[in-house]
CSV table of C-alpha atoms and ligand atoms in Angstrom, one decimal:
chain,number,residue,atom,x,y,z
A,19,MET,CA,-14.2,7.8,-23.2
A,20,THR,CA,-11.5,6.1,-21.4
A,21,ASP,CA,-11.9,2.2,-21.5
A,22,PHE,CA,-10.8,1.0,-18.2
A,23,ASN,CA,-11.7,-2.7,-19.0
A,24,ALA,CA,-9.1,-2.6,-21.7
A,25,MET,CA,-6.4,-1.7,-18.9
A,26,THR,CA,-7.8,-4.4,-16.5
A,27,GLU,CA,-7.2,-6.9,-19.4
A,28,LYS,CA,-3.7,-5.7,-20.3
A,29,LEU,CA,-2.7,-6.1,-16.9
A,30,VAL,CA,-4.2,-9.6,-16.6
A,31,GLU,CA,-2.3,-10.2,-19.7
A,32,CYS,CA,1.1,-8.8,-18.0
A,33,ASP,CA,1.3,-6.7,-21.0
A,34,ALA,CA,3.4,-3.9,-19.4
A,35,ASP,CA,4.0,-1.8,-22.5
A,36,GLY,CA,0.3,-2.1,-23.7
A,37,LEU,CA,-0.8,-1.0,-20.5
A,38,LYS,CA,1.5,2.1,-20.1
A,39,ASP,CA,0.3,3.0,-23.8
A,40,LEU,CA,-3.2,2.9,-22.4
A,41,VAL,CA,-2.6,4.8,-19.5
A,42,GLN,CA,-0.7,7.5,-21.3
A,43,ALA,CA,-3.5,7.7,-24.0
A,44,ALA,CA,-6.0,8.4,-21.1
A,45,LEU,CA,-4.0,10.8,-19.3
A,46,ASP,CA,-3.7,12.6,-22.9
A,47,GLU,CA,-7.5,12.3,-23.1
A,48,GLY,CA,-7.8,14.1,-19.8
A,49,ALA,CA,-8.7,11.1,-17.6
A,50,ASP,CA,-8.5,11.5,-13.9
A,51,ALA,CA,-5.5,9.6,-12.5
A,52,LYS,CA,-7.3,8.4,-9.6
A,53,ASP,CA,-10.1,6.7,-11.8
A,54,ILE,CA,-7.1,5.2,-13.8
A,55,LEU,CA,-5.7,3.7,-10.5
A,56,ASN,CA,-8.9,2.5,-9.1
A,57,GLN,CA,-10.9,1.6,-12.2
A,58,GLY,CA,-8.1,0.4,-14.2
A,59,LEU,CA,-5.2,-0.9,-12.5
A,60,ILE,CA,-6.6,-1.9,-8.8
A,61,ALA,CA,-9.8,-3.6,-10.6
A,62,GLY,CA,-7.1,-5.6,-12.7
A,63,MET,CA,-5.2,-6.6,-9.8
A,64,ASP,CA,-8.4,-8.0,-8.2
A,65,ILE,CA,-8.9,-9.9,-11.3
A,66,VAL,CA,-5.5,-11.4,-11.1
A,67,GLY,CA,-6.0,-12.1,-7.3
A,68,GLY,CA,-9.0,-14.1,-8.4
A,69,LYS,CA,-7.0,-15.9,-11.1
A,70,MET,CA,-4.1,-16.5,-8.5
A,71,GLU,CA,-6.6,-18.1,-6.2
A,72,SER,CA,-8.1,-20.4,-8.4
A,73,GLY,CA,-4.9,-21.5,-10.1
A,74,ASP,CA,-5.3,-19.7,-13.3
A,75,MET,CA,-2.4,-17.7,-12.9
A,76,PHE,CA,1.0,-18.7,-11.3
A,77,ILE,CA,3.4,-16.6,-9.1
A,78,PRO,CA,5.7,-15.5,-12.0
A,79,GLU,CA,2.8,-14.1,-14.0
A,80,VAL,CA,1.4,-12.5,-10.8
A,81,LEU,CA,5.1,-10.8,-10.3
A,82,MET,CA,5.0,-9.4,-14.1
A,83,ALA,CA,1.3,-8.1,-13.6
A,84,ALA,CA,2.7,-6.3,-10.2
A,85,ARG,CA,5.5,-5.0,-12.0
A,86,ALA,CA,3.3,-3.5,-14.9
A,87,MET,CA,1.3,-2.0,-12.2
A,88,ALA,CA,4.1,-0.3,-10.3
A,89,PHE,CA,5.4,0.9,-13.5
A,90,CYS,CA,2.1,2.7,-14.4
A,91,VAL,CA,1.9,3.8,-10.9
A,92,GLU,CA,5.2,5.8,-11.2
A,93,ILE,CA,3.6,7.3,-14.2
A,94,LEU,CA,0.5,8.4,-12.2
A,95,LYS,CA,2.5,9.3,-9.0
A,96,PRO,CA,2.8,13.1,-9.8
A,97,LEU,CA,-0.7,13.3,-10.6
A,98,LEU,CA,-2.1,11.7,-7.7
A,99,GLY,CA,-1.2,14.5,-5.0
A,100,ASP,CA,-3.1,15.7,-2.2
A,101,ASP,CA,-3.5,19.4,-2.3
A,102,ASP,CA,-3.9,19.6,1.6
A,103,THR,CA,-0.1,19.7,2.7
A,104,SER,CA,0.6,18.8,6.4
A,105,GLY,CA,3.8,20.2,7.3
A,106,SER,CA,6.6,17.8,8.1
A,107,LEU,CA,5.0,15.0,10.0
A,108,ASN,CA,7.8,12.1,10.5
A,109,VAL,CA,6.1,9.1,9.2
A,110,ILE,CA,7.5,5.3,9.1
A,111,ILE,CA,5.9,2.9,7.0
A,112,GLY,CA,6.6,-1.0,6.0
A,113,THR,CA,4.8,-4.1,5.4
A,114,VAL,CA,5.3,-6.4,8.2
A,115,LYS,CA,7.4,-9.4,8.9
A,116,GLY,CA,7.0,-12.3,6.6
A,117,ASP,CA,4.9,-10.4,4.2
A,118,LEU,CA,6.5,-9.4,0.7
A,119,HIS,CA,3.6,-7.3,-0.7
A,120,ASP,CA,4.5,-3.7,-1.3
A,121,ILE,CA,2.3,-2.4,-4.1
A,122,GLY,CA,-0.5,-1.0,-1.4
A,123,LYS,CA,2.1,0.0,0.9
A,124,ASN,CA,3.8,1.9,-1.7
A,125,LEU,CA,0.7,3.7,-2.8
A,126,VAL,CA,0.0,4.9,0.8
A,127,SER,CA,3.6,6.2,1.2
A,128,MET,CA,3.1,8.0,-2.0
A,129,MET,CA,-0.3,9.8,-0.9
A,130,MET,CA,1.3,10.9,2.4
A,131,GLU,CA,4.4,11.9,0.5
A,132,SER,CA,2.5,14.1,-1.9
A,133,ALA,CA,0.4,15.4,1.4
A,134,GLY,CA,3.7,17.0,2.6
A,135,MET,CA,4.6,14.4,5.0
A,136,THR,CA,8.2,12.9,5.3
A,137,VAL,CA,7.8,9.2,4.8
A,138,HIS,CA,10.6,6.7,5.8
A,139,ASP,CA,9.7,3.7,3.8
A,140,LEU,CA,11.5,0.7,5.5
A,141,GLY,CA,10.4,-1.7,2.7
A,142,VAL,CA,8.8,-5.2,3.4
A,143,ASP,CA,9.2,-8.1,5.8
A,144,ILE,CA,10.2,-5.8,8.6
A,145,ALA,CA,10.5,-7.3,11.9
A,146,PRO,CA,8.9,-5.6,14.9
A,147,GLU,CA,12.6,-4.5,16.4
A,148,THR,CA,13.4,-2.8,13.1
A,149,PHE,CA,10.0,-0.6,13.4
A,150,VAL,CA,11.2,0.1,17.2
A,151,ALA,CA,14.6,1.0,16.1
A,152,GLN,CA,13.6,3.2,13.3
A,153,ILE,CA,11.1,5.1,15.4
A,154,LYS,CA,13.8,6.2,17.6
A,155,GLU,CA,16.3,7.1,14.9
A,156,LYS,CA,13.8,9.1,12.7
A,157,ASP,CA,12.0,10.5,15.8
A,158,ALA,CA,8.8,9.6,14.2
A,159,ARG,CA,5.2,10.3,15.1
A,160,LEU,CA,3.3,8.1,13.0
A,161,VAL,CA,4.0,4.4,12.4
A,162,CYS,CA,2.0,2.6,9.3
A,163,LEU,CA,2.0,-1.2,9.0
A,164,SER,CA,0.7,-2.8,6.0
A,165,ALA,CA,-0.1,-6.6,5.6
A,166,LEU,CA,-1.8,-8.6,2.8
A,167,LEU,CA,-1.6,-11.9,4.3
A,168,THR,CA,-4.0,-13.2,6.8
A,169,THR,CA,-0.9,-15.3,8.1
A,170,THR,CA,1.1,-12.1,8.9
A,171,MET,CA,-1.6,-10.0,10.5
A,172,PRO,CA,-0.3,-11.5,13.7
A,173,ALA,CA,3.1,-9.8,12.9
A,174,MET,CA,1.0,-6.5,13.4
A,175,LYS,CA,0.3,-7.1,16.8
A,176,GLN,CA,3.7,-8.1,17.8
A,177,THR,CA,4.9,-4.9,16.1
A,178,VAL,CA,2.4,-3.0,18.5
A,179,ASP,CA,3.3,-5.0,21.4
A,180,ALA,CA,7.1,-4.3,20.7
A,181,ILE,CA,6.4,-0.4,20.2
A,182,VAL,CA,4.7,-0.8,24.0
A,183,GLU,CA,7.5,-2.7,25.4
A,184,ALA,CA,10.2,-0.4,24.2
A,185,GLY,CA,8.3,2.6,26.3
A,186,LEU,CA,7.6,4.1,22.7
A,187,ARG,CA,3.7,3.9,22.5
A,188,GLY,CA,3.0,7.3,24.0
A,189,ASP,CA,5.1,9.0,21.4
A,190,VAL,CA,3.7,7.7,18.2
A,191,LYS,CA,0.2,6.8,16.7
A,192,ILE,CA,-0.1,3.5,14.9
A,193,LEU,CA,-2.1,3.3,11.6
A,194,VAL,CA,-2.6,-0.2,9.9
A,195,GLY,CA,-4.2,-1.4,6.6
A,196,GLY,CA,-4.1,-3.8,3.9
A,197,ALA,CA,-6.5,-6.1,2.4
A,198,PRO,CA,-7.4,-8.6,5.3
A,199,VAL,CA,-7.2,-5.7,7.9
A,200,THR,CA,-10.2,-4.4,9.7
A,201,GLN,CA,-11.3,-1.5,12.0
A,202,ALA,CA,-12.1,-4.5,14.5
A,203,PHE,CA,-8.7,-5.9,14.0
A,204,ALA,CA,-7.0,-2.7,14.4
A,205,ASN,CA,-8.9,-2.2,17.8
A,206,GLU,CA,-8.2,-5.5,19.0
A,207,ILE,CA,-4.4,-5.1,18.7
A,208,GLY,CA,-4.6,-1.7,20.0
A,209,ALA,CA,-3.6,0.3,17.0
A,210,ASP,CA,-4.8,4.0,16.9
A,211,GLY,CA,-6.5,3.8,13.2
A,212,PHE,CA,-7.4,1.7,10.0
A,213,ALA,CA,-7.6,3.0,6.7
A,214,ALA,CA,-9.1,0.8,3.7
A,215,ASP,CA,-7.2,2.5,1.0
A,216,ALA,CA,-4.1,4.8,0.5
A,217,GLY,CA,-6.5,8.2,0.4
A,218,SER,CA,-8.2,7.6,3.6
A,219,ALA,CA,-4.9,6.4,5.2
A,220,SER,CA,-3.3,9.8,4.4
A,221,LYS,CA,-6.2,11.7,5.6
A,222,LEU,CA,-6.4,9.7,8.8
A,223,ALA,CA,-2.9,10.3,9.3
A,224,LYS,CA,-3.3,14.0,9.4
A,225,GLN,CA,-6.2,13.6,11.9
A,226,LEU,CA,-4.2,11.3,14.2
A,227,ALA,CA,-1.0,13.6,14.2
A,228,ALA,CA,-3.2,16.9,14.8
B,6,B1M,CO1,0.0,-12.4,-3.0
B,6,B1M,N1,-1.7,-13.1,-2.1
B,6,B1M,N2,1.0,-14.0,-2.3
B,6,B1M,N3,1.5,-12.0,-4.3
B,6,B1M,N4,-1.2,-11.3,-3.9
B,6,B1M,C1,-2.8,-12.1,-2.2
B,6,B1M,C2,-2.8,-11.0,-1.0
B,6,B1M,C3,-4.0,-13.1,-2.2
B,6,B1M,C4,-5.1,-12.3,-1.4
B,6,B1M,C5,-4.1,-13.6,-3.4
B,6,B1M,C6,-5.3,-14.8,-3.4
B,6,B1M,O1,-5.1,-15.7,-3.3
B,6,B1M,N5,-6.5,-14.3,-3.8
B,6,B1M,C7,-3.3,-14.2,-1.2
B,6,B1M,C8,-3.7,-14.0,0.2
B,6,B1M,C9,-4.7,-14.8,0.9
B,6,B1M,C10,-4.8,-14.7,2.3
B,6,B1M,O2,-3.9,-14.3,3.3
B,6,B1M,N6,-6.0,-14.7,3.0
B,6,B1M,C11,-1.9,-14.1,-1.5
B,6,B1M,C12,-1.0,-15.2,-1.5
B,6,B1M,C13,-1.5,-16.4,-0.9
B,6,B1M,C14,0.4,-15.0,-1.7
B,6,B1M,C15,1.5,-16.1,-1.5
B,6,B1M,C16,1.2,-17.0,-0.1
B,6,B1M,C17,1.5,-17.1,-2.8
B,6,B1M,C18,2.3,-18.1,-2.6
B,6,B1M,O3,3.5,-18.1,-2.5
B,6,B1M,N7,1.7,-19.5,-2.8
B,6,B1M,C19,2.7,-15.3,-1.6
B,6,B1M,C20,3.2,-14.8,-0.2
B,6,B1M,C21,4.6,-14.0,-0.3
B,6,B1M,C22,4.7,-13.3,0.9
B,6,B1M,O4,4.3,-12.2,1.1
B,6,B1M,N8,5.6,-14.0,1.8
B,6,B1M,C23,2.2,-14.2,-2.5
B,6,B1M,C24,3.2,-13.7,-3.3
B,6,B1M,C25,2.6,-12.6,-4.2
B,6,B1M,C26,3.7,-12.0,-5.3
B,6,B1M,C27,5.2,-11.6,-4.7
B,6,B1M,C28,3.6,-12.8,-6.5
B,6,B1M,C29,2.9,-10.5,-5.5
B,6,B1M,C30,3.3,-9.3,-4.8
B,6,B1M,C31,4.1,-8.2,-5.4
B,6,B1M,C32,4.4,-7.1,-4.9
B,6,B1M,O5,3.7,-6.7,-3.9
B,6,B1M,N9,5.6,-6.4,-5.3
B,6,B1M,C33,1.5,-10.8,-5.1
B,6,B1M,C34,0.3,-10.1,-5.3
B,6,B1M,C35,0.5,-9.1,-6.6
B,6,B1M,C36,-1.1,-10.5,-5.2
B,6,B1M,C37,-2.4,-9.8,-5.3
B,6,B1M,C38,-2.7,-10.3,-6.7
B,6,B1M,C39,-2.3,-8.1,-5.5
B,6,B1M,C40,-1.8,-7.5,-4.1
B,6,B1M,C41,-2.0,-6.0,-4.7
B,6,B1M,O6,-0.9,-5.5,-4.9
B,6,B1M,N10,-3.1,-5.3,-4.9
B,6,B1M,C42,-3.3,-10.1,-4.1
B,6,B1M,C43,-4.7,-10.4,-4.4
B,6,B1M,C44,-5.6,-8.9,-4.3
B,6,B1M,O7,-5.4,-8.3,-3.6
B,6,B1M,N11,-6.6,-8.8,-5.0
B,6,B1M,C45,-2.6,-11.4,-3.5
B,6,B1M,C46,-3.2,-4.0,-5.3
B,6,B1M,C47,-2.9,-3.0,-4.2
B,6,B1M,C48,-3.0,-1.7,-4.5
B,6,B1M,O8,-3.9,-3.3,-3.1
B,6,B1M,O9,-2.3,-4.0,-1.6
B,6,B1M,O10,-4.6,-4.5,-1.0
B,6,B1M,P1,-3.5,-3.5,-1.6
B,6,B1M,O11,-3.6,-2.0,-0.8
B,6,B1M,C49,-4.7,-1.3,-0.8
B,6,B1M,C50,-5.4,-1.5,0.5
B,6,B1M,O12,-5.2,-2.7,1.2
B,6,B1M,C51,-4.8,-0.3,1.1
B,6,B1M,O13,-4.5,0.6,0.3
B,6,B1M,C52,-4.1,0.0,-0.9
B,6,B1M,C53,-5.3,0.9,-2.0
B,6,B1M,O14,-5.2,2.2,-2.0
B,6,B1M,N12,-3.5,-0.5,2.2
B,6,B1M,C54,-3.4,0.4,3.2
B,6,B1M,C55,-2.3,-1.3,2.0
B,6,B1M,N13,-1.7,-1.2,2.9
B,6,B1M,C56,-2.3,-0.3,3.7
B,6,B1M,C57,-1.6,0.4,4.9
B,6,B1M,C58,-2.4,1.4,5.5
B,6,B1M,C59,-3.7,1.4,5.0
B,6,B1M,C60,-4.1,1.0,3.9
B,6,B1M,O15,-2.0,2.1,6.5
B,6,B1M,C61,-0.8,1.8,7.1
């Protein structure tokens, strides 16, 4: 039976090689990639977050843990696909201005790509005007905004406002997410949808675009 706790421990120890070996062994044993992601990697990151908050882990270690996780997500990527493909929906995704967190955003991007969408990932720390310019350039129908900090949540509203001011609101649906974001906040800022995780984000994207 797969020992997901061992994975969370390796992640907290920032042992990328050890974690990779455990992930590979679990896959070889037939473990489900989604279970590895949720019960091993994301659960480990939650522990890292707690240690960061309590001062038991510092930024360089958190970065090492994040890199170890990203490395293993790459291994899982081809196995996390969504069979229900959705044509060539043109999507723009980015982490909002001031925010450098990208692991969750990358997972959302990955799930959407594997569901057949064309995803333009702008990266992190993306200014409202860049989102606006990219919507025009890529002729996007869906814009996905990620934020992990309470202090960058206002940048989500600024981005929605910039899209409205540019006269593009009728052309695109806006989906928001990230740990501090809620459905109530999405309603408050005038987004079309909120998703709590990457799988639901991909499903909601299809519904919004339908
Ligand atoms: Co940061 N950090 N961090 N950090 N960091 C948090 C978010 C924090 C909660 C840690 C803590 O204190 N407990 C805290 C925020 C507190 C708050 O705002 N209330 C925090 C802080 C304070 C900071 C700094 C300010 C620390 C400092 O410098 N003093 C700093 C800010 C830098 C900046 O952005 N300007 C900082 C820096 C960093 C690192 C660079 C070291 C690193 C990021 C590396 C990277 O992303 N490449 C880092 C990390 C790794 C974390 C934690 C530990 C893990 C985040 C993560 O990747 N989780 C995090 C604590 C935690 O979350 N438990 C923390 C795993 C990932 C899969 O989950 O991103 O939530 P998540 O994504 C989920 C969902 O939210 C959802 O789908 C994913 C799951 O399927 N989702 C979406 C995400 N985006 C979505 C978009 C959608 C839909 C769903 O639609 C568009």
